Tab-separated table of C-alpha atoms and ligand atoms in Angstrom:
chain	number	residue	atom	x	y	z
A	153	MET	CA	0.259	-84.083	-38.701
A	154	GLU	CA	-1.024	-80.516	-37.466
A	155	ASP	CA	-4.547	-81.783	-37.757
A	156	SER	CA	-3.342	-85.219	-35.359
A	157	ILE	CA	-1.775	-82.983	-32.795
A	158	THR	CA	-5.167	-81.033	-32.621
A	159	ALA	CA	-6.952	-84.022	-32.549
A	160	ARG	CA	-4.802	-85.069	-30.120
A	161	LEU	CA	-4.756	-82.028	-27.609
A	162	LYS	CA	-8.307	-82.092	-27.934
A	163	ARG	CA	-8.816	-85.233	-26.728
A	164	LEU	CA	-7.342	-83.967	-24.252
A	165	VAL	CA	-9.900	-81.920	-22.153
A	166	THR	CA	-12.512	-82.893	-19.816
A	167	SER	CA	-15.176	-81.815	-18.180
A	168	SER	CA	-14.374	-81.248	-14.637
A	169	ASN	CA	-17.918	-81.502	-13.803
A	170	GLU	CA	-17.971	-85.140	-14.855
A	171	VAL	CA	-14.411	-86.501	-14.078
A	172	LEU	CA	-14.910	-85.470	-9.994
A	173	GLU	CA	-15.937	-87.834	-7.776
A	174	PHE	CA	-16.583	-87.613	-4.365
A	175	ARG	CA	-17.775	-90.396	-2.199
A	176	LEU	CA	-18.410	-89.995	1.876
A	177	ILE	CA	-17.240	-93.457	3.278
A	178	ARG	CA	-18.457	-95.134	6.366
A	179	SER	CA	-16.781	-98.488	5.638
A	180	ILE	CA	-13.718	-99.148	3.636
A	181	ASP	CA	-15.921	-101.021	1.479
A	182	ASP	CA	-17.702	-97.823	0.189
A	183	LEU	CA	-13.850	-97.235	-1.097
A	184	ASP	CA	-14.919	-99.265	-4.325
A	185	SER	CA	-18.424	-99.334	-4.413
A	186	LYS	CA	-20.067	-97.609	-7.335
A	187	GLU	CA	-23.218	-96.480	-5.212
A	188	THR	CA	-21.394	-94.263	-2.608
A	189	VAL	CA	-20.372	-92.329	-5.822
A	190	PHE	CA	-22.030	-87.861	-6.616
A	191	LYS	CA	-20.892	-85.001	-8.336
A	192	PRO	CA	-20.362	-82.016	-8.282
A	193	GLU	CA	-23.553	-79.696	-9.768
A	194	MET	CA	-21.566	-77.119	-10.886
A	195	THR	CA	-17.017	-76.885	-10.437
A	196	TYR	CA	-16.071	-72.737	-11.920
A	197	GLN	CA	-15.058	-71.554	-8.351
A	198	VAL	CA	-12.077	-74.176	-9.337
A	199	PHE	CA	-11.448	-75.105	-13.210
A	200	GLY	CA	-13.159	-71.410	-14.746
A	201	ASP	CA	-16.340	-70.568	-15.846
A	202	ARG	CA	-15.775	-73.349	-19.131
A	203	GLU	CA	-15.316	-75.922	-16.533
A	204	ILE	CA	-13.037	-78.084	-18.509
A	205	ILE	CA	-9.737	-79.584	-17.466
A	206	PHE	CA	-6.689	-79.741	-20.275
A	207	GLY	CA	-4.048	-82.493	-20.285
A	208	TYR	CA	-5.479	-85.331	-19.565
A	209	GLN	CA	-6.763	-88.583	-20.945
A	210	ASP	CA	-8.973	-91.143	-18.701
A	211	LEU	CA	-8.582	-88.664	-15.878
A	212	LYS	CA	-11.032	-89.123	-12.765
A	213	VAL	CA	-11.160	-86.785	-9.588
A	214	GLN	CA	-11.126	-88.050	-6.025
A	215	LEU	CA	-12.555	-86.157	-3.648
A	216	PHE	CA	-13.247	-88.771	-0.222
A	217	TYR	CA	-14.616	-87.892	2.973
A	218	SER	CA	-14.631	-90.042	5.755
A	219	ALA	CA	-18.489	-89.905	6.540
A	220	GLY	CA	-18.793	-88.449	9.993
A	221	CYS	CA	-15.185	-85.911	10.876
A	222	LEU	CA	-14.762	-85.313	7.422
A	223	GLU	CA	-11.222	-86.732	7.284
A	224	THR	CA	-10.424	-85.564	3.202
A	225	TYR	CA	-8.455	-87.379	0.540
A	226	LEU	CA	-7.649	-85.953	-2.611
A	227	GLY	CA	-5.801	-87.908	-5.677
A	228	MET	CA	-6.287	-88.782	-9.589
A	229	THR	CA	-5.461	-91.190	-11.867
A	230	TYR	CA	-5.333	-91.216	-15.623
A	231	THR	CA	-3.861	-92.792	-18.023
A	232	GLU	CA	-1.834	-90.336	-20.770
A	233	LYS	CA	-0.975	-86.949	-20.019
A	234	VAL	CA	0.422	-84.486	-21.996
A	235	ASN	CA	3.748	-84.238	-22.814
A	236	THR	CA	4.808	-80.668	-22.260
A	237	GLU	CA	8.442	-80.838	-23.682
A	238	TYR	CA	7.387	-82.379	-27.957
A	239	GLU	CA	3.610	-80.671	-27.219
A	240	GLY	CA	3.934	-77.279	-26.242
A	241	VAL	CA	1.019	-77.053	-23.630
A	242	GLU	CA	1.011	-77.778	-19.654
A	243	ALA	CA	-1.478	-79.751	-18.056
A	244	ASP	CA	-4.080	-77.979	-15.645
A	245	GLU	CA	-2.403	-78.557	-12.233
A	246	ILE	CA	-5.463	-80.363	-10.776
A	247	LEU	CA	-4.660	-81.120	-7.126
A	248	THR	CA	-3.043	-77.826	-6.673
A	249	LYS	CA	-6.305	-76.006	-7.278
A	250	ILE	CA	-8.441	-78.115	-5.317
A	251	ALA	CA	-6.266	-78.160	-2.516
A	252	ALA	CA	-6.478	-74.414	-2.388
A	253	LYS	CA	-9.697	-74.427	-1.766
A	254	LEU	CA	-10.050	-77.692	0.933
A	255	ALA	CA	-9.492	-77.034	4.596
A	256	PRO	CA	-5.468	-77.802	5.554
A	257	ASP	CA	-4.631	-81.284	6.405
A	258	VAL	CA	-5.608	-82.984	3.296
A	259	HIS	CA	-4.410	-87.022	2.830
A	260	TYR	CA	-2.669	-87.572	-0.653
A	261	SER	CA	-1.783	-90.825	0.172
A	262	GLU	CA	-4.923	-93.823	0.344
A	263	THR	CA	-2.637	-95.525	3.488
A	264	ASN	CA	-2.604	-92.509	5.399
A	265	PHE	CA	-6.171	-91.972	4.613
A	266	ILE	CA	-7.672	-95.543	5.882
A	267	ASN	CA	-5.650	-94.892	9.256
A	268	ALA	CA	-7.444	-92.052	9.458
A	269	LEU	CA	-10.938	-93.070	8.581
A	270	THR	CA	-10.821	-94.760	12.270
A	271	LYS	CA	-11.253	-91.154	13.725
A	272	ASP	CA	-15.383	-91.840	12.892
A	273	ASP	CA	-15.404	-94.350	15.804
A	274	THR	CA	-15.068	-91.363	18.465
A	275	PHE	CA	-16.353	-88.316	16.502
A	276	THR	CA	-19.734	-86.752	18.205
A	277	PRO	CA	-21.210	-83.687	16.747
A	278	TYR	CA	-20.424	-80.431	18.294
A	279	GLY	CA	-22.897	-78.017	20.231
A	280	THR	CA	-26.261	-78.941	21.649
A	281	LEU	CA	-28.652	-81.057	20.393
A	282	ILE	CA	-31.780	-79.087	18.989
A	283	HIS	CA	-33.512	-82.054	17.137
A	284	SER	CA	-33.672	-85.643	16.567
A	285	PHE	CA	-35.977	-87.823	14.552
A	286	SER	CA	-36.798	-90.764	12.687
A	287	LEU	CA	-37.910	-91.288	8.902
A	288	ASN	CA	-38.882	-94.456	6.986
A	289	ASP	CA	-36.658	-94.763	4.191
A	290	LYS	CA	-37.551	-98.007	1.637
A	291	GLY	CA	-38.274	-100.102	4.891
A	292	THR	CA	-35.319	-99.358	7.041
A	293	THR	CA	-36.223	-96.633	10.208
A	294	ARG	CA	-33.207	-93.983	10.082
A	295	ARG	CA	-31.902	-92.089	12.841
A	296	PHE	CA	-31.234	-87.724	12.586
A	297	VAL	CA	-30.358	-85.143	15.133
A	298	VAL	CA	-29.495	-81.594	14.524
A	299	TYR	CA	-26.922	-80.311	16.471
A	300	LYS	CA	-26.760	-75.886	17.099
A	301	ALA	CA	-22.910	-74.460	17.534
A	302	ASP	CA	-20.341	-72.084	17.445
A	303	MET	CA	-16.833	-71.238	17.177
A	304	SER	CA	-16.620	-71.716	20.696
A	305	TYR	CA	-16.623	-74.947	20.437
A	306	LYS	CA	-12.812	-76.777	20.428
A	307	GLY	CA	-12.420	-78.744	16.844
A	308	PHE	CA	-15.557	-77.085	15.176
A	309	LYS	CA	-13.707	-74.692	13.198
A	310	GLU	CA	-11.779	-77.320	11.354
A	311	TYR	CA	-14.791	-79.518	10.830
A	312	HIS	CA	-16.448	-76.637	9.556
A	313	GLN	CA	-13.815	-75.421	7.716
A	314	ARG	CA	-14.312	-79.132	5.999
A	315	ILE	CA	-18.127	-79.345	5.629
A	316	GLN	CA	-18.086	-75.800	3.910
A	317	THR	CA	-16.156	-76.671	1.177
A	318	PHE	CA	-18.890	-78.792	-0.135
A	319	LEU	CA	-20.709	-75.034	-1.061
A	320	LEU	CA	-18.687	-74.812	-3.820
A	321	TRP	CA	-20.144	-77.367	-5.631
A	322	TYR	CA	-23.302	-76.825	-4.844
A	323	ILE	CA	-24.060	-73.361	-4.657
A	324	ASP	CA	-24.064	-70.574	-7.295
A	325	ALA	CA	-21.629	-67.828	-5.695
A	326	ALA	CA	-20.991	-69.672	-2.365
A	327	LEU	CA	-18.956	-67.646	-0.929
A	328	PHE	CA	-17.059	-68.468	2.449
A	329	ILE	CA	-18.047	-67.035	5.400
A	330	ASP	CA	-16.336	-64.946	8.378
A	331	LEU	CA	-15.259	-67.322	10.835
A	332	ASP	CA	-14.427	-64.926	13.176
A	333	ASP	CA	-16.920	-63.042	13.303
A	334	ASP	CA	-19.740	-64.692	16.364
A	335	GLN	CA	-22.543	-63.478	14.853
A	336	TRP	CA	-23.182	-66.634	12.775
A	337	GLN	CA	-24.725	-69.912	14.429
A	338	TYR	CA	-24.187	-72.695	12.675
A	339	PHE	CA	-27.332	-75.939	12.319
A	340	ASN	CA	-25.272	-79.286	11.505
A	341	ILE	CA	-27.289	-82.681	10.407
A	342	PHE	CA	-26.044	-85.693	11.030
A	343	GLU	CA	-27.252	-89.201	10.437
A	344	LYS	CA	-26.901	-91.349	13.407
A	345	TYR	CA	-26.373	-95.415	12.741
A	346	THR	CA	-25.420	-98.227	14.043
A	347	THR	CA	-22.352	-100.431	12.255
A	348	SER	CA	-22.023	-104.357	11.073
A	349	ILE	CA	-20.467	-104.419	14.633
A	350	GLY	CA	-22.799	-102.902	16.069
A	351	THR	CA	-21.266	-99.451	17.804
A	352	SER	CA	-23.028	-95.852	17.199
A	353	ARG	CA	-21.332	-93.389	14.831
A	354	TYR	CA	-22.832	-90.561	12.689
A	355	ALA	CA	-22.617	-89.238	9.551
A	356	THR	CA	-22.775	-85.865	8.506
A	357	ILE	CA	-25.537	-85.437	6.189
A	358	GLY	CA	-25.528	-81.199	5.903
A	359	PHE	CA	-25.666	-77.988	7.220
A	360	ALA	CA	-26.989	-74.408	7.271
A	361	THR	CA	-25.966	-71.107	8.615
A	362	VAL	CA	-27.695	-68.718	9.872
A	363	TYR	CA	-26.684	-64.611	10.368
A	364	ARG	CA	-27.398	-62.847	13.543
A	365	TYR	CA	-28.101	-59.451	12.022
A	366	TYR	CA	-28.679	-56.380	14.429
A	367	ALA	CA	-32.191	-54.749	14.874
A	368	TYR	CA	-33.138	-51.495	16.587
A	369	PRO	CA	-33.498	-50.828	19.727
A	370	GLN	CA	-32.531	-54.633	20.841
A	371	HIS	CA	-34.064	-57.585	18.426
A	372	ILE	CA	-32.025	-59.444	16.234
A	373	ARG	CA	-33.154	-60.804	12.491
A	374	PRO	CA	-31.587	-64.122	12.435
A	375	ARG	CA	-31.061	-64.570	8.136
A	376	ILE	CA	-30.355	-68.119	6.921
A	377	ALA	CA	-26.759	-67.549	4.330
A	378	GLN	CA	-26.484	-71.566	3.536
A	379	PHE	CA	-28.153	-74.051	3.794
A	380	LEU	CA	-26.910	-78.052	2.073
A	381	ILE	CA	-28.263	-81.319	1.952
A	382	LEU	CA	-25.094	-83.231	0.561
A	383	PRO	CA	-26.717	-85.550	-2.458
A	384	PRO	CA	-26.842	-88.243	-1.684
A	385	PHE	CA	-29.183	-87.703	1.591
A	386	ARG	CA	-31.637	-85.191	-0.761
A	387	ARG	CA	-35.421	-85.724	-1.649
A	388	MET	CA	-35.775	-87.373	2.239
A	389	GLY	CA	-37.302	-84.891	3.816
A	390	LEU	CA	-34.239	-83.710	5.914
A	391	GLY	CA	-33.872	-80.251	4.584
A	392	THR	CA	-37.362	-79.790	5.780
A	393	HIS	CA	-36.831	-81.078	9.350
A	394	LEU	CA	-33.107	-79.137	9.631
A	395	LEU	CA	-35.292	-75.988	8.472
A	396	GLN	CA	-38.199	-76.230	10.957
A	397	ALA	CA	-35.743	-77.164	13.878
A	398	ILE	CA	-33.668	-73.555	13.176
A	399	TYR	CA	-37.075	-72.307	12.791
A	400	ARG	CA	-38.019	-73.441	16.259
A	401	GLU	CA	-34.814	-72.134	17.667
A	402	TYR	CA	-35.761	-68.331	17.300
A	403	ILE	CA	-39.572	-68.721	17.015
A	404	GLY	CA	-40.604	-68.437	20.328
A	405	ARG	CA	-37.674	-65.414	21.584
A	406	ASN	CA	-38.662	-62.294	21.970
A	407	GLU	CA	-36.001	-60.218	20.561
A	408	VAL	CA	-36.329	-61.878	17.056
A	409	LYS	CA	-38.164	-59.872	15.237
A	410	ASP	CA	-38.090	-62.416	11.839
A	411	ILE	CA	-35.977	-64.926	10.085
A	412	THR	CA	-35.244	-64.483	6.506
A	413	VAL	CA	-33.061	-65.857	3.683
A	414	GLU	CA	-30.413	-64.415	1.756
A	415	SER	CA	-30.819	-64.987	-2.090
A	416	PRO	CA	-32.580	-68.266	-1.734
A	417	SER	CA	-32.002	-70.697	-4.566
A	418	GLU	CA	-35.063	-72.197	-6.826
A	419	VAL	CA	-35.421	-75.877	-4.741
A	420	PHE	CA	-34.569	-73.673	-1.039
A	421	GLN	CA	-37.621	-71.520	-1.881
A	422	ARG	CA	-39.894	-74.205	-2.166
A	423	LEU	CA	-39.210	-75.798	0.723
A	424	ARG	CA	-39.415	-72.380	2.440
A	425	ASN	CA	-42.906	-72.136	1.349
A	426	TYR	CA	-43.496	-75.813	1.880
A	427	VAL	CA	-42.957	-75.654	5.609
A	428	ASP	CA	-43.844	-71.629	6.364
A	429	ALA	CA	-47.629	-72.568	5.113
A	430	LEU	CA	-47.367	-76.042	6.912
A	431	ASN	CA	-46.936	-73.734	9.642
A	432	CYS	CA	-49.256	-71.059	8.985
A	433	SER	CA	-51.946	-73.354	7.939
A	434	THR	CA	-52.022	-73.927	11.839
A	435	LEU	CA	-53.336	-69.741	12.601
A	436	PRO	CA	-56.711	-68.465	13.181
A	437	SER	CA	-56.360	-65.952	10.282
A	438	PHE	CA	-54.990	-68.527	7.902
A	439	LYS	CA	-58.172	-70.677	7.846
A	440	PRO	CA	-60.016	-71.033	4.521
A	441	GLU	CA	-63.092	-69.063	5.235
A	442	ARG	CA	-60.958	-66.224	5.656
A	443	LEU	CA	-57.953	-67.222	2.909
A	444	ARG	CA	-61.356	-66.694	0.425
A	445	LYS	CA	-61.680	-62.844	1.343
A	446	GLY	CA	-58.312	-61.667	0.707
A	447	PHE	CA	-54.807	-60.696	2.224
A	448	ASP	CA	-54.997	-58.482	5.681
A	449	ASN	CA	-52.962	-56.950	8.448
A	450	GLU	CA	-53.909	-59.976	10.628
A	451	MET	CA	-52.064	-62.752	8.855
A	452	VAL	CA	-49.238	-59.994	8.713
A	453	THR	CA	-49.519	-59.587	12.111
A	454	GLU	CA	-49.956	-63.631	13.540
A	455	ALA	CA	-47.593	-64.127	10.598
A	456	ARG	CA	-44.559	-62.493	12.528
A	457	ASP	CA	-45.394	-62.551	15.940
A	458	LYS	CA	-46.202	-66.210	15.977
A	459	LEU	CA	-43.661	-67.769	13.333
A	460	ARG	CA	-41.764	-64.897	13.201
A	461	ILE	CA	-42.546	-64.769	9.093
A	462	ASN	CA	-42.212	-62.184	7.024
A	463	LYS	CA	-44.246	-59.625	5.400
A	464	LYS	CA	-43.394	-60.604	2.135
A	465	GLN	CA	-43.484	-63.938	2.261
A	466	ALA	CA	-47.116	-64.095	4.194
A	467	ARG	CA	-48.140	-62.913	1.615
A	468	ILE	CA	-46.931	-65.916	-0.331
A	469	VAL	CA	-48.117	-68.243	2.048
A	470	TYR	CA	-51.765	-66.790	1.677
A	471	GLU	CA	-51.203	-67.242	-2.128
A	472	ILE	CA	-50.460	-70.897	-1.749
A	473	LEU	CA	-53.244	-71.745	0.557
A	474	ARG	CA	-55.500	-69.531	-0.547
A	475	LEU	CA	-55.352	-71.724	-3.654
A	476	ARG	CA	-55.759	-75.176	-1.451
A	477	ALA	CA	-58.784	-73.716	-0.235
A	478	THR	CA	-60.360	-72.836	-3.601
A	479	ASN	CA	-62.560	-74.764	-5.292
A	480	VAL	CA	-61.188	-73.868	-9.370
A	481	ALA	CA	-64.408	-75.594	-10.664
A	482	ASN	CA	-66.153	-72.901	-9.253
A	483	THR	CA	-65.227	-70.217	-11.971
A	484	GLU	CA	-66.513	-67.267	-10.117
A	485	GLU	CA	-64.302	-68.851	-6.909
A	486	TYR	CA	-60.884	-69.248	-8.952
A	487	ARG	CA	-61.440	-65.989	-11.480
A	488	ALA	CA	-61.669	-64.226	-7.961
A	489	TYR	CA	-58.351	-66.229	-6.598
A	490	ARG	CA	-56.635	-64.931	-10.273
A	491	LEU	CA	-57.436	-61.230	-10.142
A	492	ASP	CA	-55.869	-61.288	-6.660
A	493	VAL	CA	-52.386	-62.895	-7.222
A	494	LYS	CA	-52.378	-60.851	-10.550
A	495	ASN	CA	-52.783	-57.561	-9.257
A	496	ARG	CA	-50.148	-57.937	-7.091
A	497	LEU	CA	-48.118	-59.120	-9.926
A	498	ASN	CA	-48.890	-55.926	-11.674
A	499	ILE	CA	-47.645	-53.812	-8.369
A	500	PRO	CA	-44.247	-53.754	-9.282
A	501	PHE	CA	-45.814	-52.539	-13.204
A	502	LYS	CA	-48.012	-49.957	-11.782
A	503	ARG	CA	-45.867	-48.151	-10.577
A	504	LYS	CA	-43.225	-48.013	-13.127
A	505	GLN	CA	-46.910	-47.006	-15.210
A	506	ASN	CA	-47.268	-44.286	-12.414
A	507	GLU	CA	-43.752	-42.984	-12.444
A	508	GLU	CA	-43.968	-42.646	-16.484
A	509	ALA	CA	-46.675	-40.835	-16.449
A	510	LYS	CA	-45.510	-37.764	-14.633
A	511	ILE	CA	-42.388	-37.682	-16.174
A	512	GLU	CA	-44.811	-37.641	-19.182
A	513	ARG	CA	-46.794	-35.025	-18.360
A	514	ALA	CA	-43.821	-32.759	-17.248
A	515	LEU	CA	-42.554	-32.717	-20.701
A	516	ARG	CA	-45.624	-31.832	-22.034
A	517	ASN	CA	-45.317	-29.065	-20.371
A	518	GLU	CA	-41.824	-28.375	-20.456
A	519	ASP	CA	-41.449	-29.066	-24.555
A	520	LYS	CA	-44.184	-29.590	-27.000
A	521	ARG	CA	-42.614	-30.342	-29.719
A	522	THR	CA	-39.617	-33.372	-28.014
A	523	TYR	CA	-42.342	-34.769	-26.790
A	524	THR	CA	-43.634	-38.372	-27.666
A	525	ASN	CA	-46.648	-41.050	-26.225
A	526	ASP	CA	-43.843	-43.729	-26.154
A	527	ASN	CA	-42.322	-44.684	-23.218
A	528	GLY	CA	-41.000	-47.600	-23.152
A	529	LEU	CA	-43.412	-49.894	-20.993
A	530	PRO	CA	-45.295	-52.933	-22.569
A	531	SER	CA	-48.781	-52.334	-23.970
A	532	GLU	CA	-51.936	-53.485	-22.042
A	533	GLU	CA	-52.418	-56.213	-24.264
A	534	GLN	CA	-49.046	-57.722	-23.685
A	535	ARG	CA	-49.142	-56.875	-20.211
A	536	LYS	CA	-52.169	-58.771	-19.280
A	537	GLU	CA	-50.007	-61.592	-22.034
A	538	ILE	CA	-46.684	-61.695	-19.455
A	539	LEU	CA	-49.909	-61.555	-16.582
A	540	GLU	CA	-50.575	-65.211	-17.533
A	541	LYS	CA	-47.456	-66.401	-17.817
A	542	GLU	CA	-46.304	-65.287	-14.579
A	543	TYR	CA	-49.404	-66.381	-13.342
A	544	ARG	CA	-49.531	-69.912	-14.816
A	545	LEU	CA	-45.499	-70.058	-13.528
A	546	LEU	CA	-46.845	-69.310	-9.693
A	547	GLU	CA	-49.735	-71.507	-9.676
A	548	ASP	CA	-48.055	-74.487	-11.178
A	549	GLU	CA	-44.944	-73.954	-8.639
A	550	TYR	CA	-48.293	-73.634	-5.825
A	551	LYS	CA	-49.337	-76.808	-6.632
A	552	THR	CA	-46.468	-78.405	-6.398
A	553	VAL	CA	-46.042	-77.018	-2.656
A	554	ILE	CA	-50.183	-77.922	-2.251
A	555	LYS	CA	-49.830	-81.643	-3.532
A	556	ARG	CA	-46.202	-82.116	-0.582
A	557	LEU	CA	-49.004	-80.585	1.594
A	558	GLU	CA	-51.451	-82.907	1.115
A	559	TYR	CA	-48.865	-86.109	2.320
A	560	ALA	CA	-47.184	-84.124	5.162
A	561	THR	CA	-46.791	-85.295	8.326
A	562	GLU	CA	-46.209	-83.827	11.560
A	563	LEU	CA	-43.038	-82.327	11.555
B	1797	LIG	C1	-32.409	-77.307	-1.113
B	1797	LIG	C2	-32.193	-78.826	-0.191
B	1797	LIG	C3	-31.414	-78.130	0.839
B	1797	LIG	C4	-33.541	-79.704	-0.399
B	1797	LIG	O1	-32.745	-80.600	0.632
B	1797	LIG	P1	-33.844	-82.102	0.582
B	1797	LIG	O2	-33.276	-82.791	1.685
B	1797	LIG	O3	-33.591	-82.664	-0.743
B	1797	LIG	O4	-35.227	-81.433	0.861
B	1797	LIG	P2	-36.540	-82.399	1.114
B	1797	LIG	O5	-36.352	-83.340	0.875
B	1797	LIG	O6	-37.468	-81.746	2.219
B	1797	LIG	O7	-37.535	-81.521	-0.337
B	1797	LIG	C5	-37.032	-81.841	-1.292
B	1797	LIG	C6	-38.149	-82.160	-2.264
B	1797	LIG	O8	-37.974	-84.009	-2.417
B	1797	LIG	C7	-39.420	-84.480	-1.725
B	1797	LIG	N1	-39.249	-85.287	-0.434
B	1797	LIG	C8	-39.389	-85.755	-0.055
B	1797	LIG	N2	-39.367	-86.172	1.216
B	1797	LIG	C9	-39.250	-87.897	0.180
B	1797	LIG	C10	-39.606	-88.797	-0.194
B	1797	LIG	N3	-39.679	-89.657	0.860
B	1797	LIG	N4	-39.445	-89.473	-1.368
B	1797	LIG	C11	-39.827	-88.455	-2.743
B	1797	LIG	N5	-39.890	-87.472	-2.461
B	1797	LIG	C12	-39.451	-86.446	-1.293
B	1797	LIG	C13	-39.693	-82.860	-2.050
B	1797	LIG	O9	-41.486	-83.401	-2.127
B	1797	LIG	C14	-39.474	-82.169	-2.434
B	1797	LIG	O10	-39.796	-82.316	-3.280
B	1797	LIG	P3	-40.143	-80.507	-4.100
B	1797	LIG	O11	-39.053	-79.837	-4.575
B	1797	LIG	O12	-40.892	-81.382	-6.194
B	1797	LIG	O13	-41.220	-80.303	-3.634
B	1797	LIG	C15	-31.095	-79.402	-1.078
B	1797	LIG	O14	-31.645	-79.339	-2.398
B	1797	LIG	C16	-29.916	-78.544	-1.821
B	1797	LIG	O15	-29.120	-78.424	-0.460
B	1797	LIG	N6	-29.679	-77.850	-2.990
B	1797	LIG	C17	-28.562	-77.522	-3.261
B	1797	LIG	C18	-27.650	-76.366	-2.171
B	1797	LIG	C19	-29.129	-74.894	-2.259
B	1797	LIG	O16	-29.878	-75.036	-3.318
B	1797	LIG	N7	-29.797	-74.693	-1.174
B	1797	LIG	C20	-29.800	-73.262	-0.928
B	1797	LIG	C21	-29.185	-71.861	-0.584
B	1797	LIG	S1	-30.167	-70.949	-0.192
């Protein structure tokens, strides 16, 4: 008896990552089409670190949005729910937990949501158009636009409150920003498409937020804080276009010192490396014959003055472009490249080693009896092994960027 209750309760535990279904609705048919469903990558901010939901059998949770202005529907279905009276445990309050994170005015009735879909007929992006482009997607041409906005545009705040909730499901430790701080700038990307009856509409694709940090005496350092392309639109080059549009917005301005990124994710850093390498490859100081001579100040200055790239990122770009310019079949040339990168990777270790050496000298002078030679640092041999591993990972990463550069078209 006990066992069967335990088994039943276990059956009522589901993974919140599995049961949540998102859809962006362009037409009523999308409500039933399996192809429009996409899933969260994480749900711990809503359902806790174990990412589980308790109390339901065959559970499905639906979070649907109208594709343009993001009118929201939240609902759930299940075949059985735990019986609190007999089984003594309560089912999780799913909708309450999710709604707490969503913008206000969520629809819980499908009929009301369907009626609200018509709002997309008249929806147009907020702000000013800064970039428009077309992409070929499996034989069809799709058009996209990037808009720059701030909170002075009527209705934009409410729109942003709706789109920002996607961060919870796709960016680790994501936080909502302070919408009243006017140093934030917002970049939104949309697809401009034509419906089956020939009307023109906009569909939300993703967004980025940029904070304009002050820099002495009258400069700013724009920092990209959040950057998201919704899953159905990834791996088409849209992230690249959004980033390039943001760059163009700031690069030509004298008051901009550099453009940075707040704790970039691995995929985003790769995208940034690609765009930066593509842009730097047009600069004279990043020409192959220069790259082979090593990293120099002119590269730092040119990357900063022409593209607002900081020194650390300029160094990464140099390593990528130098690898591309290196003939790896030439033993000497390839060896020189590896050495150059490993020397850079070794800098933090060298620094630590120097600090330890200083401490050792001080201890040796102070008390010869307690002095030991064990400084906790890896041996020279171990260090070489670690460096080799670090180098290999980096080279693989650089190779993916180089591969993409090979078929790059102008952005
Ligand atoms: C990071 C992110 C913005 C990238 O957006 P995206 O639109 O997919 O970016 P792109 O399409 O320009 O490039 C992504 C990949 O698609 C590939 N790609 C681009 N166009 C392609 C095409 N037509 N066919 C096949 N692959 C393509 C690129 O080569 C790249 O591959 P790589 O990672 O192996 O180099 C997106 O994945 C995202 O929102 N992730 C979650 C949130 C996040 O991490 N944000 C950053 C926080 S700092």
